[in-house]
Coordinates of C-alpha atoms in Angstrom, one line a residue:
X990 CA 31.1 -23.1 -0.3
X991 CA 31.2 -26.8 0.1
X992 CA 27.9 -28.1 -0.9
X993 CA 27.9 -31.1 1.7
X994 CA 29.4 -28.8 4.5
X995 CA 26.2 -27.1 3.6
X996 CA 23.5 -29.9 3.5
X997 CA 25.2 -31.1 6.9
X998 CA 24.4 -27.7 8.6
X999 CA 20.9 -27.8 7.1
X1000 CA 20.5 -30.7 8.6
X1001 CA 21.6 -29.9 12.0
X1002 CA 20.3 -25.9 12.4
X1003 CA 17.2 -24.8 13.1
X1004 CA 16.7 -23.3 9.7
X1005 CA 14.1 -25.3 8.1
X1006 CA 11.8 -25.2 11.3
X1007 CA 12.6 -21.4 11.6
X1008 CA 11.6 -21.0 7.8
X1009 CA 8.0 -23.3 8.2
X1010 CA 7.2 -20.6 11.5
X1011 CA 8.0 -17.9 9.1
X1012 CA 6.2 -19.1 6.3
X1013 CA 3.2 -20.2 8.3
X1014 CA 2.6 -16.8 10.5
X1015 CA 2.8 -14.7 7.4
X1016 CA 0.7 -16.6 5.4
X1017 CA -1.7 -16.5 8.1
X1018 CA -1.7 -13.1 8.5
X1019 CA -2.0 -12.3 4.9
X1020 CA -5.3 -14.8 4.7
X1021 CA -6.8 -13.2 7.6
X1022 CA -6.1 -9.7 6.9
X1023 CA -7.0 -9.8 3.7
X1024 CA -10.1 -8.5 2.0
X1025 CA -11.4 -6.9 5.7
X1026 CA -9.7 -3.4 5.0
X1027 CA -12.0 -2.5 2.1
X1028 CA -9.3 -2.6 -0.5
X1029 CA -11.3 -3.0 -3.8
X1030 CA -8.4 -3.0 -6.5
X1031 CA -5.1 -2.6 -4.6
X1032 CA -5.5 -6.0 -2.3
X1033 CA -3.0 -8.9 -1.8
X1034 CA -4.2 -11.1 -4.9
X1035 CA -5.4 -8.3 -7.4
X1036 CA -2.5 -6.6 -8.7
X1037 CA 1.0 -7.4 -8.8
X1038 CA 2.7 -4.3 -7.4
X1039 CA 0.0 -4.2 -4.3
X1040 CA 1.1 -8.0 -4.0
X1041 CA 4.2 -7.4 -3.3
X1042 CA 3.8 -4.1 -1.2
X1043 CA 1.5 -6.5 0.8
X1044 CA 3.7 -9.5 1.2
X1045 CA 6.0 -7.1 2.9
X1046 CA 3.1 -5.6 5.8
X1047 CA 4.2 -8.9 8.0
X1048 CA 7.6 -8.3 8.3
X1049 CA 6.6 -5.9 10.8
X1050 CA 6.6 -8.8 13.0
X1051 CA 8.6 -11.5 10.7
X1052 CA 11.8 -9.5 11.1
X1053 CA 11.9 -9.6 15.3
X1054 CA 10.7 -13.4 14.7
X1055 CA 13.9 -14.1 12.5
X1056 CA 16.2 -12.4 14.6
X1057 CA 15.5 -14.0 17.2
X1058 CA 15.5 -17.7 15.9
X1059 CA 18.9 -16.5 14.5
X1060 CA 19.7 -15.4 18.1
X1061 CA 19.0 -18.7 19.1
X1062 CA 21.0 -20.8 16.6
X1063 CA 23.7 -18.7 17.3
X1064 CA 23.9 -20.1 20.8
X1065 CA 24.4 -23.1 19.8
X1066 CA 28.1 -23.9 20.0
X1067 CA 27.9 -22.4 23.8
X1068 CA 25.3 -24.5 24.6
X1069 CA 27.6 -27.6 22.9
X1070 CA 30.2 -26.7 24.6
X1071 CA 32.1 -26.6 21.1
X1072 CA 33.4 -23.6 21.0
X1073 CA 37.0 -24.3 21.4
X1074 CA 37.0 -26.8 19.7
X1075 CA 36.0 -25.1 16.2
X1076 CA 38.2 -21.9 17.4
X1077 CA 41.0 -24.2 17.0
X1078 CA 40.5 -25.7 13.4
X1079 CA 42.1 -24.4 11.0
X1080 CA 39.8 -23.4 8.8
X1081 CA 39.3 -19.4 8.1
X1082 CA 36.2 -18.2 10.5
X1083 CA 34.9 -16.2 7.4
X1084 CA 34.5 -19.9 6.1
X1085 CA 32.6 -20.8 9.0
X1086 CA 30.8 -17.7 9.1
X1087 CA 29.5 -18.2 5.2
X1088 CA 28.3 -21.9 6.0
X1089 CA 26.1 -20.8 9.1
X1090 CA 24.7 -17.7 7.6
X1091 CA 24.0 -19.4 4.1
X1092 CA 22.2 -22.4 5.8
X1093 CA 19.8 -20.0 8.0
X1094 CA 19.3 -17.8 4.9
X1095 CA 18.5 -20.3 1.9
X1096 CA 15.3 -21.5 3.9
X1097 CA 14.2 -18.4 4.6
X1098 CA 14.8 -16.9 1.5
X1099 CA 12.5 -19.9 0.1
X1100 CA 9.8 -19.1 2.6
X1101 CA 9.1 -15.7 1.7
X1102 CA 9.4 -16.2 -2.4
X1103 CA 6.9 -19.2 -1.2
X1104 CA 4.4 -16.0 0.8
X1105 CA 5.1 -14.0 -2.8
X1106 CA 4.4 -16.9 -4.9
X1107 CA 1.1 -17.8 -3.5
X1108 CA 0.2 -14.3 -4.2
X1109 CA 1.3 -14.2 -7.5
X1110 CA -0.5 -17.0 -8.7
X1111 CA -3.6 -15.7 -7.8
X1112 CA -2.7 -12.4 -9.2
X1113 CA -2.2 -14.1 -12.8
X1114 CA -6.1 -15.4 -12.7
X1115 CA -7.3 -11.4 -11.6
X1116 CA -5.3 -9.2 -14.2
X1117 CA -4.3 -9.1 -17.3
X1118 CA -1.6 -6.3 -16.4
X1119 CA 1.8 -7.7 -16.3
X1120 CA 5.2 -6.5 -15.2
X1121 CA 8.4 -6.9 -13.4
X1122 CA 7.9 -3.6 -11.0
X1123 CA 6.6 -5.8 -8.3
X1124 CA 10.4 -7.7 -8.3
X1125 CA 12.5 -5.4 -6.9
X1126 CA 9.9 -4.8 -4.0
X1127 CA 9.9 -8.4 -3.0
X1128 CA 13.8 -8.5 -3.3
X1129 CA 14.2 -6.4 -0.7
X1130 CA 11.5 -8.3 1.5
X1131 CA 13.7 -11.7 1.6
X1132 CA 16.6 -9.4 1.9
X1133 CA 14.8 -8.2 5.0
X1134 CA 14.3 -11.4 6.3
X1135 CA 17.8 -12.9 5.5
X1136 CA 19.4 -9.5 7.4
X1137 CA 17.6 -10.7 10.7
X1138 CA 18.6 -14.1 10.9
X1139 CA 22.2 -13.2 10.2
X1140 CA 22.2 -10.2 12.5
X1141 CA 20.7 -12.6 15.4
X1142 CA 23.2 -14.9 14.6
X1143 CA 26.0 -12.3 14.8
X1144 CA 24.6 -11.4 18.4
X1145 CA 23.7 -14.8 19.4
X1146 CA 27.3 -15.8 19.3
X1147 CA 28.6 -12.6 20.6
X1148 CA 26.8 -13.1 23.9
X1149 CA 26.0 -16.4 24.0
X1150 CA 22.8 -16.3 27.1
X1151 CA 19.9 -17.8 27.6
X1152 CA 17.9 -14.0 27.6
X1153 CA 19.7 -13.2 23.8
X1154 CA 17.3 -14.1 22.1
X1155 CA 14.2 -12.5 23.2
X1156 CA 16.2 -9.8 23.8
X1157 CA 17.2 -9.6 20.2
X1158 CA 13.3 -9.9 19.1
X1159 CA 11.8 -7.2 21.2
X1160 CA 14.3 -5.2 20.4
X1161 CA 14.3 -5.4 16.5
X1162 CA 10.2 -5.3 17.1
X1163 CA 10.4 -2.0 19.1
X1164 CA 12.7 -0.6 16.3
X1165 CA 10.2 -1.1 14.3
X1166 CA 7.3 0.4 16.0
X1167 CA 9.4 3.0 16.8
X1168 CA 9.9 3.6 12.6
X1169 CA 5.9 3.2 12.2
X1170 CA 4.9 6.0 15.2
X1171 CA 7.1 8.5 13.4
X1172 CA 5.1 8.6 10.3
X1173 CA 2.0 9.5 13.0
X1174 CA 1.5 13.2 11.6
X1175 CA -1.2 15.4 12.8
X1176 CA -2.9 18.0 10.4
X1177 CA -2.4 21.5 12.0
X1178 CA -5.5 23.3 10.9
X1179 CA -8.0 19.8 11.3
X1180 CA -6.7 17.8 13.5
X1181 CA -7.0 14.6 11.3
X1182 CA -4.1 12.2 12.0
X1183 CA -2.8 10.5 8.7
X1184 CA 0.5 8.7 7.7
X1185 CA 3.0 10.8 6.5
X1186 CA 6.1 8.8 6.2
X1187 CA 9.5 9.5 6.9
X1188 CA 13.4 9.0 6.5
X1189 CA 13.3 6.8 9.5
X1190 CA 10.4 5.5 9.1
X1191 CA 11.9 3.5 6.1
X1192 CA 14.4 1.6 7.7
X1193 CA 11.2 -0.4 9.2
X1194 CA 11.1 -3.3 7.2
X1195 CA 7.4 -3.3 6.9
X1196 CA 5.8 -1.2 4.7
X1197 CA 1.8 0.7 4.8
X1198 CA -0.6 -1.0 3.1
X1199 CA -0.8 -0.4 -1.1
X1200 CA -3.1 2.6 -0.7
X1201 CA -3.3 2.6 -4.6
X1202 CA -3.0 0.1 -7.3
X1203 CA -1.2 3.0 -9.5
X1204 CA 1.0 3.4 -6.9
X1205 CA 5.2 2.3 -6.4
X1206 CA 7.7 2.7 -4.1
X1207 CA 10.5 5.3 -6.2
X1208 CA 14.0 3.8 -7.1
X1209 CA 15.6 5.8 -4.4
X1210 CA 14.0 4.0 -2.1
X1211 CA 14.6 0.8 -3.3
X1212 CA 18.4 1.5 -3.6
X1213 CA 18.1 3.1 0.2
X1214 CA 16.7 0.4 2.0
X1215 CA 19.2 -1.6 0.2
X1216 CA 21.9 -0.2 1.7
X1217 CA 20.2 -0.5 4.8
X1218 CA 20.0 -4.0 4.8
X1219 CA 22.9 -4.9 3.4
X1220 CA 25.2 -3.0 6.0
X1221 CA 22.6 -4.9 8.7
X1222 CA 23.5 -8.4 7.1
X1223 CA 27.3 -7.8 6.6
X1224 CA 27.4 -6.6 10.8
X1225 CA 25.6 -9.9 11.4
X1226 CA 28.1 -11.9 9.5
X1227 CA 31.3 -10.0 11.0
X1228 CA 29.6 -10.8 14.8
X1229 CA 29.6 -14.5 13.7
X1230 CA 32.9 -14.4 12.3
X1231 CA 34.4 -12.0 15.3
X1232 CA 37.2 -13.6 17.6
X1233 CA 37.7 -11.0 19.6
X1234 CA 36.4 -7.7 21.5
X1235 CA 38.3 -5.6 18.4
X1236 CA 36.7 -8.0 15.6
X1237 CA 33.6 -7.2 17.1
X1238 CA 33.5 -3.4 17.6
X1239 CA 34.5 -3.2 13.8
X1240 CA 32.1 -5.2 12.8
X1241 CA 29.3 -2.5 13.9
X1242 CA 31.3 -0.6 11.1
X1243 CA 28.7 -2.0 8.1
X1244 CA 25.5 -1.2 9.6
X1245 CA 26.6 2.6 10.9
X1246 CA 27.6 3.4 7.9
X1247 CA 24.6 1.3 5.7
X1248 CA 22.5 3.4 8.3
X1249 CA 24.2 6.7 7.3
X1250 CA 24.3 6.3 3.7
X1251 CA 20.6 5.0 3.5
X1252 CA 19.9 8.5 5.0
X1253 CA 21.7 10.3 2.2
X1254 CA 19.6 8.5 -0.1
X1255 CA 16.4 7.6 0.9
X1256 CA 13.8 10.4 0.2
X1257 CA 13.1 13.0 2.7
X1258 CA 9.8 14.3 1.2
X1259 CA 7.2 11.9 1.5
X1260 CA 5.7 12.5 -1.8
X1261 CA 8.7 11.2 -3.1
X1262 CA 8.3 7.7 -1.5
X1263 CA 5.3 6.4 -3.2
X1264 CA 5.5 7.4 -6.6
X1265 CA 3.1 6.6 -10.0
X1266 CA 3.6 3.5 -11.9
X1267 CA 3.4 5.3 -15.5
X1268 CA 3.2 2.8 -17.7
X1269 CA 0.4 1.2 -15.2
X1270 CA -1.4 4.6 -15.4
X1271 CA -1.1 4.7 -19.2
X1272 CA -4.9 5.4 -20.2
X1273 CA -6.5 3.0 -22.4
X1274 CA -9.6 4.2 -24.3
X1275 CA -13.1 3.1 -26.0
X1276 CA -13.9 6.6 -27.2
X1277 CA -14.5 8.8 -24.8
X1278 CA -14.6 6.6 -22.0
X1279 CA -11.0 5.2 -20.3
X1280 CA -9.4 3.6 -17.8
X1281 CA -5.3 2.8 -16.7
X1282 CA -3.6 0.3 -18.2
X1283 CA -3.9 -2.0 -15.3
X1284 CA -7.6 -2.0 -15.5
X1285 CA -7.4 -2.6 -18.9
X1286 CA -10.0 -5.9 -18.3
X1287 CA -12.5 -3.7 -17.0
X1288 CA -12.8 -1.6 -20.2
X1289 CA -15.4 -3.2 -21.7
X1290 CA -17.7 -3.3 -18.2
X1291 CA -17.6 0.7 -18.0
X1292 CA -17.9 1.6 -21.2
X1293 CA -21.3 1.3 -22.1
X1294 CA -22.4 2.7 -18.8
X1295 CA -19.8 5.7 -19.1
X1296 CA -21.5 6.4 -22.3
X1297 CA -24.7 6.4 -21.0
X1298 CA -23.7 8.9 -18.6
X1299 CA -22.0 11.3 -20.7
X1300 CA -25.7 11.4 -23.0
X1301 CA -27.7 11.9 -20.1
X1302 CA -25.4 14.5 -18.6
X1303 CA -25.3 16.1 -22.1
X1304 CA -28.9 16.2 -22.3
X1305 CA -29.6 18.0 -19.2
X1306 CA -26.3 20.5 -18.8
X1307 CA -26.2 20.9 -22.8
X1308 CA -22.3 22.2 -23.8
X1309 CA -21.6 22.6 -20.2
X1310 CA -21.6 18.6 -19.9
X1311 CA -18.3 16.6 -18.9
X1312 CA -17.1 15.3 -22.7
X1313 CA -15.1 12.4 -21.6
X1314 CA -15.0 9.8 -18.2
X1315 CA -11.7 8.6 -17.3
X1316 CA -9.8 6.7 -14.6
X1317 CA -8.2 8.9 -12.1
X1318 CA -4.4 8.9 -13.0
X1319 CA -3.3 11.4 -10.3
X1320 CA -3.1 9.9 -7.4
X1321 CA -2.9 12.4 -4.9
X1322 CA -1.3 12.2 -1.0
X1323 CA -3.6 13.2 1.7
X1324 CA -3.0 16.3 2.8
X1325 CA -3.0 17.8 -0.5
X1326 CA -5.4 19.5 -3.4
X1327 CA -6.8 17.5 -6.0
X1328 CA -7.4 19.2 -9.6
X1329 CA -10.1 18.6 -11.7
X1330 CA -11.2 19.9 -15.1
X1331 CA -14.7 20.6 -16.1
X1332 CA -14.8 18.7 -19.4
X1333 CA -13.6 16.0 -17.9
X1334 CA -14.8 13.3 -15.4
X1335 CA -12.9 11.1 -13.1
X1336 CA -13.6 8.1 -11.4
X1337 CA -11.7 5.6 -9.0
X1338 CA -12.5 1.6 -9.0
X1339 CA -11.9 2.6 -5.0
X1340 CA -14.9 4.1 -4.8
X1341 CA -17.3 2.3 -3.2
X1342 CA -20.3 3.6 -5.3
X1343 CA -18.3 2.4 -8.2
X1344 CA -16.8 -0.9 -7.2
X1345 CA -18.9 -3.8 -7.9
X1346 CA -21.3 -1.7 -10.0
X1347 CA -23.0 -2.6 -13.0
X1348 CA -24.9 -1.4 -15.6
X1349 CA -27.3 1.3 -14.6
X1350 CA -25.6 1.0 -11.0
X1351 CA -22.6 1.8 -12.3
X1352 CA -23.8 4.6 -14.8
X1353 CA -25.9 6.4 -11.3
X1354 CA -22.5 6.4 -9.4
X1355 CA -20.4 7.9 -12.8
X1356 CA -22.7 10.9 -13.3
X1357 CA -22.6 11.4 -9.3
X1358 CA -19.0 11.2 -9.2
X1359 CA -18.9 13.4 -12.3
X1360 CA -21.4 16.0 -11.6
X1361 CA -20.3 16.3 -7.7
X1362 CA -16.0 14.8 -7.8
X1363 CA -15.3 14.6 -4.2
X1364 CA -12.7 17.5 -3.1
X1365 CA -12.1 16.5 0.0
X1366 CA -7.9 16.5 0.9
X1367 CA -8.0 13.4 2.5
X1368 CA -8.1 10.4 0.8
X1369 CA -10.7 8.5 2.3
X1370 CA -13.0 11.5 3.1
X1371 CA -16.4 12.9 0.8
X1372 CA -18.7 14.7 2.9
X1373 CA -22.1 14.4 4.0
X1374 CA -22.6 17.5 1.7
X1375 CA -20.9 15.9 -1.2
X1376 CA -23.0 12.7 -0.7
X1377 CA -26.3 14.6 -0.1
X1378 CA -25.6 16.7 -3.8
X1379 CA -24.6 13.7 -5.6
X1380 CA -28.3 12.1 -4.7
X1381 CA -30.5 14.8 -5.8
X1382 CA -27.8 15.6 -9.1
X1383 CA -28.0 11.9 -10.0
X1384 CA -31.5 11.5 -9.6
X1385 CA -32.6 14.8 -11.4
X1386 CA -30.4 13.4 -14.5
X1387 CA -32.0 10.3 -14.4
X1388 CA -35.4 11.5 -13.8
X1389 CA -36.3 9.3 -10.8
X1390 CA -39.6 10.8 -8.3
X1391 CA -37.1 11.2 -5.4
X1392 CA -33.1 9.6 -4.7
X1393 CA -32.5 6.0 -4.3
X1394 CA -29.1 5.4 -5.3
X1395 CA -27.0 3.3 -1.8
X1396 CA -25.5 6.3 -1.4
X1397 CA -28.2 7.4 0.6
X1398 CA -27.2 4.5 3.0
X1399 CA -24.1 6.6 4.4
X1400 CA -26.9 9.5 5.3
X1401 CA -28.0 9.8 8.6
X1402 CA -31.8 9.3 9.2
X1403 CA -32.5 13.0 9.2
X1404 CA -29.7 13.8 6.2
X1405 CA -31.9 11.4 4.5
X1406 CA -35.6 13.5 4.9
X1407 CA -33.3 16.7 4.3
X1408 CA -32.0 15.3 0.8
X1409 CA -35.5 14.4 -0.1
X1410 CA -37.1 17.5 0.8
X1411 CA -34.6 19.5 -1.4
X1412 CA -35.1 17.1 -3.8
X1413 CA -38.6 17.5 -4.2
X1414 CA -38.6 21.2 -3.8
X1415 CA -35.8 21.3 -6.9
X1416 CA -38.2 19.4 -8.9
X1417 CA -40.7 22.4 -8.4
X1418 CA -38.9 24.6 -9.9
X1419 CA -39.4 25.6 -13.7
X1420 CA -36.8 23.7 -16.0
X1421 CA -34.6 26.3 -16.8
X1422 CA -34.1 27.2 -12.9
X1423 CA -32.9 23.0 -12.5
X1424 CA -30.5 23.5 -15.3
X1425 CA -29.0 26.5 -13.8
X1426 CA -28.7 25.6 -10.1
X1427 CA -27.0 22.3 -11.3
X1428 CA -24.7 24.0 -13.5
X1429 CA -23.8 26.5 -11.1
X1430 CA -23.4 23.6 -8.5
X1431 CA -21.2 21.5 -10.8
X1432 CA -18.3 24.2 -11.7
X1433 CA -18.4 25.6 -8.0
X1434 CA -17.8 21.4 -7.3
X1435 CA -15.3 21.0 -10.0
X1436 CA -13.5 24.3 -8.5
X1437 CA -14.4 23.1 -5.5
X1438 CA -15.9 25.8 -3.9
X1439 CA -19.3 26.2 -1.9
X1440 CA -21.1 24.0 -0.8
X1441 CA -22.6 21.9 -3.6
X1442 CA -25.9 20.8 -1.3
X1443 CA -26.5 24.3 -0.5
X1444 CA -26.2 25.5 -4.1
X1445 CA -28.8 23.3 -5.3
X1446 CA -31.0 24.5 -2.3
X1447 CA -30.8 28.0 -3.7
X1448 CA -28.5 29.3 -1.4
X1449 CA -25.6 31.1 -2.1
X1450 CA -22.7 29.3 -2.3
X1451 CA -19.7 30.3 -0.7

């Protein structure tokens, strides 16, 4: 490609303005989405893989937005009243077609590296965990990107009106929202709605939020979306270069079959789509406390209180103790079981009784999350129950006159006199009668079984 052909169609396309109102509205939505969603670990600037899953959330929006700025500059020889005129040159329309759709995409392609490099720099300062598994994610992002404004362009010039454009944006933005609706799944036996996604739910641009730093999108669906995109782009280009009705009914050729071989490859069981990072879930250990690779940095912050824990735990269950405290490594989707082993304990940085902890903070919430692990099968759930057992199990290890820890704060009024009233009737009992209901409460929980609030009140767990 002629390099000055190029800087002259820079010059005269709307490109660089449709790359600054790309650039600005996802930047924007980034900072003011950001850090509101509760994310403690797997936010925007924390980790590179969430980084780039992140960078891709506006897309939802930034796709329709560049397909129809493309829509519009491909009107533009109608609305010059040039079109015969550079029909009847004799340079190849492939030619033609390469200059057009390499001037909208270079600025583009800049704008969203820009998005993932504003990102990325803030990441450097907030890990020490570095890899190249974020890449691939944000290559497909500006691929996404790029495919719009070359698609719009294809269809821009193929029916050169005034209504084309917005057209071409409210349709690419119901296509999405049609992809996000279908990973709406409703549990059968609870009712609980949760995102489940699907086959064609991946060809949506966007992506879900990073629900886990430890968590990647698999190569399958790298390579899928790929194809995708790529069949998208080439129809785009064939539209622009298309003389005739024939040129332009194959050109739809690209994106039916990228859409049919995506579907071949993409992964039709959702655990499939979000896989573990393994190396970032490679534990790293101060005896018998650890944590994943990624949270490498925060070894030295939990080890002391996850030692603390495992002696007072020790001291009051004896051999039936937890031996070791590690970083949850199986990250589970919702929907499904979680397993759990008596000698050991897990925590999540998630957690919101261990994020920002310290010290004896942070050693309270470890021998709550150890003693009572939450079983629930949705991600984001623990029960009042579960909350209500880890209070009076934390504060009978730690010997405090009645519960205190902030857990207490997601009790109800009444929950709150109920925990204390067990509380204080548990501390009436003789010594070995404690020992046993907590033991008996802590494998039922590790099993989860019963009810762990009920087993400390002496009832029989079910």
């Amino acid at each position: 490609m002629n390099t000055r052909i190029l800087r002259i169609e820079l010059k005269r396309s709307l490109a660089p303005w449709a790359a600054a109102v790309v650039l600005t509205a996802a930047l924007a939505f980034l900072c003011l989405t950001s850090g509101g969603d509760g994310l403690t670990v797997a936010g925007w600037t924390d980790q590179w893989t969430s980084m780039a899953l992140t960078a891709r959330g506006p897309l939802y929006f930034i796709w329709p937005l560049a397909g129809g700025l493309g829509a519009l500059q491909g009107l533009r020889e109608r609305r010059s009243k040039a079109s015969e005129l550079i029909t009847s040159t004799p340079r190849p329309a492939s030619h033609r077609a390469a200059v057009l759709s390499g001037a909208m995409a270079m600025p583009l392609v800049f704008a969203y590296a820009t998005v993932v490099l504003v990102g990325g720099v803030q990441v450097l300062s907030n890990t020490r965990y570095t890899h190249l598994g974020w890449l691939p994610i944000s290559l497909v992002g500006a691929l996404t990107v790029v495919s719009g404004a070359v698609l719009g362009m294809g269809v821009g010039r193929t029916l050169p009106y005034l209504l084309t454009p917005p057209a071409v944006a409210v349709s690419m933005l119901v296509f999405g929202v049609l992809a996000q609706l279908s990973t709406v799944k409703a549990d059968a036996t609870t009712g609980i709605t949760r995102w489940e996604p699907s086959v064609f739910s991946l060809l949506s641009p966007a992506l879900q939020e990073a629900r886990d730093v430890l968590l990647t999108l698999s190569v399958s669906v790298h390579v899928g979306q790929t194809i995708w995109l790529t069949g998208v782009s080439a129809t785009g280009f064939a539209l622009i270069a298309a003389a005739g009705r024939r040129g332009r009914l194959v050109a739809l050729t690209p994106v039916l079959a990228g859409a049919v071989i995506a579907f071949l490859v993409l992964p039709r069981d959702p655990r499939q789509v979000y896989v573990v990072d393994e190396a970032a879930a490679r534990l790293v250990c101060d005896g018998p406390v650890c944590v994943t690779n990624t949270h490498r940095a925060q070894l030295n912050d939990v080890a002391g209180p996850g030692r603390e824990a495992l002696r007072l735990m020790s001291a009051a269950l004896g051999e039936r103790a937890p031996r070791s405290i590690r970083e949850e490594t199986a990250v589970w989707p919702n929907g499904s079981g979680t397993r759990r082993s008596s000698g050991i304990a897990l925590f999540d940085f998630e957690d919101h009784a261990v994020a920002g902890a310290e010290g004896t903070d942070l050693t309270r919430a470890l021998i709550a999350g150890s003693l009572v692990p939450k079983c629930s099968s949705y991600a984001d759930t623990i029960s009042s129950s579960d909350v209500s057992a880890q209070s009076v199990a934390a504060s009978w290890v730690l010997g405090e006159p009645e519960p205190v820890g902030k857990d207490m704060a997601y009790l109800s009024r009444g929950r709150q006199e109920e925990v204390r009233e067990v509380y204080g009737e548990f501390r009436r009992l003789p010594r070995a009668e404690q020992r046993s209901r907590i033991a008996a409460m802590y494998l039922d929980a590790v099993a989860c079984k019963g009810d762990p609030f009920v087993t400390l009140g002496g009832g029989a767990s079910r």
